Amino acid sequence: MTRPTLSSHSRFGQRVRRRYENQLHLLPAGVPDQAAMALTFEALQALGNDTGSALRTTRQLVLERLLCLDCDEQAPLRQVTQAMTDLAEFALKRACAQVQLTLDEAHGAPCTPDGTRAQLWIVGMGKLGARELNVSSDIDLIYVYDQDGDTTGDAQGRSRISNQEYFAKAVRALYALIGDVTEHGFVFRVDLALRPNGNSGPPAVSLGALEEYLHVQGREWERFAWLKSRVVARLGAGDEGAPLALRSVVVPFVFRRYLDYNVFDSLRVLHRQIRDHASKRSTGRPERANDVKLSRGGIREIEFIVQLLQVVRGGQYPELRTRPTLSALTRLTKAGLMPQKTAEALAEAYDFLRRVEHRIQYLDDQQTHVLPTQDHDLDWIASTLGYANSCELLHQLDAHRELVAQEFDALLGGGVDKECKGCNGGKPAAVPDFDELLEQLPVDFRARVATWREHPRVLALREDSRARLMRLIARTAQWVDEGRATPEAAVRLADWIEPLLRRESYLALLLERPNVHERLLRLLGAARWPARYLLLHPGVIDELAGADMLNERFAASDFERELDHRRASLAGSGEDDDEALLNLLRRAHHAEVFRTLARDVEGKLSVEEVADDLSSLAEAVLRVTTRWCWSRLKNKHRETPQLAIIAYGKLGGKELGYGSDLDIVFVYADDDDRAPEIYANLVRKLINWLTVKTGEGDLYEIDTALRPNGNSGLLITSFDAYANYQQQRGSNTAWTWEHQAMTRARFVLGDDTLKQRFDAIRKAVIAAPRNAAALKTEIVSMRNKVSAAHPVKGEQFDVKQSPGGMIDVEFVMQYLVLSNAAQHPELIDNAGNIALLERAEVLGLLPAGVGHAAASAYREMRRVQHRARLNEEPTHVAMPELQGQREAVLVLWQTVFGDIQSTP
């Protein structure tokens, strides 16, 4: 006797097999897809079924097949949800065809003002939009049409109606075909409650009305609803790209330009309402507490975790704009927004809970998520999932739900540390009265906050935002009192946040993330410049949330890969216009600068390491921007440009600081007759992309004055012309000061062939024979000109410009390199002044101890200069501070240039 299959326990399956025994063979073998459904539907119509009956019977056959595949063959969750989504799309498309035929015959086609046919887009929300439909799911739909107008009328030109009336009739007819219950059941339960104004709104809404609604009335929870929206069918043939117009309305509503932590409170309220509803439903019915979707740790909480992170960060991370939950978990991990283990655990829980949900629904084809109370049903669910009994199933269920609940509570509780005093366990603390609050503040902080009493920005805040501000100030004051923040940091926090009060999400962010709030106070207390940077780019403060951020270093390959990935994400949705890419570059750059700044202020990086990372970042930005500009250049003649970028000055010497401009020169090696014009266009586009100010700021100021013939020369030069100019061939040749600059020149962009060619030119220039005495005179003369142009007033010592300062070290090294590199090739490398001073001493070009002492002095002066700039202070100090370092540099200067009259 054949053992019954597991699927045979399903009462729904039993009914279908009895009722449709003679039709089961009409569905082709295997996992049902839209092609198989079409064959089944057409066969049923051939047997005399109308559209509605054929669709309903097709649905019964598809679900019976999925029951068998899922329970008997352990089909993957993805196959089941995709098949259900295919069924919904297939049914809607067939229904649309029937409805359009009927309505056009009665009223004619709906037309736009320009005479083209108006379109109705059927927007699938929730699990339909995400292609995640469960086996007894309803479908959430919103109907949007592109333009208002009127129909053309029937064959006699009568019965003309407005497009809105036409599409309202279409919605009702579609519902009858899909949602009405007949002797064959239904195709899908249809829910239209998510449309604008809910059940009181019109059945179909125009795109213009939808845009106005989302802009004026759209609520936070609707952003989560629209996150998974997708056009799944349409009424009226038209441009396949037309739904992009809908996407251009929806995306800015769902994903805000700035980090958006206001949604936390909205999601808390929504989740509380869902839990309260679930609690009321289970009152007197304790079995309903075992809801795998809505109960604590259920499917809905996984979806909330994922959607919350998507909505908060999706404006800046376009790659997060994906609909399926499991896909989003993967992308959150790649974006560094969720630990890999957490994402894997949530994905495993999601898969388990969804499969349990399906088995609950297979029992009777009911839209329920509650575990059955009958032991034999529970045991059946356990056996279909591979468990020996229901106890094992329930144990696994509890484990998954507990993990999900903990992750959800950690996120919606604001990620509050147990140690966080003043955070009130993630619950809003009582809002203090303004005058009472002032009395609790330190003196300087009190004086600063007191100015808000009549401040227009503060008075304009909504009540909930003003409450957030007061709680934030109270917590800051408490931390000052506990010694966790300085009074100066508190005042700077007030200075920083005041201009940003219209962007209320920053208040929400700091309250939601106490660790960010505390790190921000440390950063503001350490120096003044971070506050200025944060005012220009406030969105970067969320970078402080990363636990490992301070212990990391900039990785150029990761930076470039993420940018290219984000550009691809924008391109996939048709959003990769120039402005979007400019802002993408700027946000990524500002975030990396801020990460380096935070590590710097926290003492995690030396001055040299800061300069290395900022220089590496600049080079990465140049590479990415050049690639993107070339790809968008209309008249390019080859796949890869033969362009090289030569860095001079601070970038060339890898001594870039915060806000430094880039001294760069562009050269090309391309014999094509069109090359000069094409590369000139590329460079102009590149400079524009780097320097233009958008809503996200700019990237770098670019200085090309070191190109051949300076500002009077061509913006871009051929490699041959560049070599001739530098190597003194012909009548147009470089000056000595340009050869001084060459000692710090470095190849930063281009292929290996171009790099080898530049390195050869640089070596030839630096190691060229020179009259040492004449060179010495010219360099000292240049130093005197610099001194005259930057006089130092009074008796103070300027670490850069004063005699014995950093410029003296740089001029000495340029002389030593240019006059000795031919005999000592060790000096040719662009190794930086400190390393070259040590080499010069080893080579005997400097007396013992002189080079080392000057190198140590130079390092300390760089540190003092760096700290002064961070704190927006002058770079000069009162003597005798740095007296020893100054003496070391003066000795170096005297040793090398002592026989020539000079400023020092």
CSV table of N, CA and C in Angstrom, one decimal, residues 220 223 256 258-268 308-309 311-313 337 411 414 468 504-513 516 539 541-543 545:
chain,number,residue,atom,x,y,z
A,220,GLU,N,4.4,59.2,7.5
A,220,GLU,CA,5.7,58.4,7.6
A,220,GLU,C,5.4,56.9,7.3
A,223,ARG,N,5.5,55.9,3.7
A,223,ARG,CA,6.8,55.7,3.1
A,223,ARG,C,7.2,54.2,3.1
A,256,ARG,N,14.7,60.1,1.6
A,256,ARG,CA,15.0,61.5,1.7
A,256,ARG,C,16.5,61.8,1.5
A,258,TYR,N,18.6,63.6,3.2
A,258,TYR,CA,19.4,63.5,4.4
A,258,TYR,C,19.0,62.3,5.2
A,259,LEU,N,19.9,61.9,6.0
A,259,LEU,CA,19.6,60.8,7.0
A,259,LEU,C,18.4,61.1,7.7
A,260,ASP,N,17.5,60.2,7.8
A,260,ASP,CA,16.1,60.5,8.3
A,260,ASP,C,15.8,59.6,9.5
A,261,TYR,N,16.1,60.1,10.7
A,261,TYR,CA,15.8,59.3,11.9
A,261,TYR,C,14.4,59.7,12.5
A,262,ASN,N,13.7,60.6,11.8
A,262,ASN,CA,12.4,60.8,12.3
A,262,ASN,C,11.5,59.6,12.2
A,263,VAL,N,11.8,58.7,11.3
A,263,VAL,CA,11.0,57.6,11.0
A,263,VAL,C,11.0,56.6,12.2
A,264,PHE,N,12.0,56.7,13.1
A,264,PHE,CA,12.0,55.8,14.2
A,264,PHE,C,10.7,55.9,15.0
A,265,ASP,N,10.4,57.1,15.4
A,265,ASP,CA,9.2,57.3,16.2
A,265,ASP,C,7.9,56.9,15.5
A,266,SER,N,7.9,57.2,14.2
A,266,SER,CA,6.7,56.8,13.4
A,266,SER,C,6.6,55.2,13.4
A,267,LEU,N,7.7,54.6,13.2
A,267,LEU,CA,7.6,53.1,13.2
A,267,LEU,C,7.3,52.5,14.6
A,268,ARG,N,7.8,53.2,15.6
A,268,ARG,CA,7.4,52.8,17.0
A,268,ARG,C,5.9,52.8,17.2
A,308,LEU,N,13.2,49.9,8.0
A,308,LEU,CA,13.7,51.1,8.7
A,308,LEU,C,15.1,51.5,8.3
A,309,LEU,N,16.0,50.6,8.2
A,309,LEU,CA,17.3,50.9,7.8
A,309,LEU,C,17.3,51.3,6.3
A,311,VAL,N,14.8,52.9,4.7
A,311,VAL,CA,14.3,54.3,4.6
A,311,VAL,C,15.2,55.3,5.2
A,312,VAL,N,15.9,55.0,6.3
A,312,VAL,CA,16.8,56.0,6.9
A,312,VAL,C,18.0,56.2,6.0
A,313,ARG,N,18.5,55.2,5.4
A,313,ARG,CA,19.8,55.4,4.7
A,313,ARG,C,19.7,55.3,3.1
A,337,LEU,N,25.9,48.3,7.2
A,337,LEU,CA,24.9,48.8,8.1
A,337,LEU,C,24.3,47.7,9.0
A,411,LEU,N,17.1,48.0,17.9
A,411,LEU,CA,17.0,49.0,16.9
A,411,LEU,C,16.0,50.1,17.3
A,414,GLY,N,16.6,52.5,20.0
A,414,GLY,CA,17.6,53.5,19.8
A,414,GLY,C,19.0,53.0,19.9
A,468,ARG,N,12.2,67.1,21.6
A,468,ARG,CA,13.5,66.4,21.4
A,468,ARG,C,14.6,67.3,21.7
A,504,GLU,N,14.9,68.6,11.2
A,504,GLU,CA,14.6,68.0,12.5
A,504,GLU,C,15.1,66.6,12.6
A,505,SER,N,15.5,65.9,11.5
A,505,SER,CA,15.9,64.6,11.6
A,505,SER,C,17.2,64.4,12.4
A,506,TYR,N,18.0,65.5,12.5
A,506,TYR,CA,19.3,65.5,13.2
A,506,TYR,C,19.0,65.4,14.7
A,507,LEU,N,18.0,66.1,15.2
A,507,LEU,CA,17.6,65.9,16.6
A,507,LEU,C,17.2,64.5,16.8
A,508,ALA,N,16.4,63.9,15.9
A,508,ALA,CA,16.0,62.5,16.1
A,508,ALA,C,17.2,61.6,16.1
A,509,LEU,N,18.1,61.8,15.2
A,509,LEU,CA,19.3,61.0,15.1
A,509,LEU,C,20.1,61.0,16.4
A,510,LEU,N,20.4,62.1,17.0
A,510,LEU,CA,21.2,62.2,18.2
A,510,LEU,C,20.4,61.6,19.4
A,511,LEU,N,19.1,61.7,19.4
A,511,LEU,CA,18.4,61.1,20.5
A,511,LEU,C,18.3,59.6,20.3
A,512,GLU,N,18.2,59.1,19.1
A,512,GLU,CA,18.1,57.7,18.8
A,512,GLU,C,19.4,57.0,19.0
A,513,ARG,N,20.5,57.7,18.8
A,513,ARG,CA,21.8,57.1,18.9
A,513,ARG,C,22.7,57.8,19.9
A,516,VAL,N,26.3,58.1,19.2
A,516,VAL,CA,26.7,59.2,18.2
A,516,VAL,C,26.7,60.5,18.9
A,539,GLY,N,25.1,65.6,7.5
A,539,GLY,CA,24.8,64.2,7.3
A,539,GLY,C,25.8,63.2,7.7
A,541,ILE,N,27.5,62.9,10.3
A,541,ILE,CA,27.6,62.5,11.8
A,541,ILE,C,27.2,61.1,12.0
A,542,ASP,N,26.4,60.5,11.1
A,542,ASP,CA,25.9,59.1,11.3
A,542,ASP,C,27.1,58.2,11.2
A,543,GLU,N,28.2,58.7,10.6
A,543,GLU,CA,29.4,57.8,10.5
A,543,GLU,C,29.9,57.5,11.9
A,545,ALA,N,28.4,56.3,14.2
A,545,ALA,CA,27.6,55.2,14.8
A,545,ALA,C,28.4,53.9,14.7
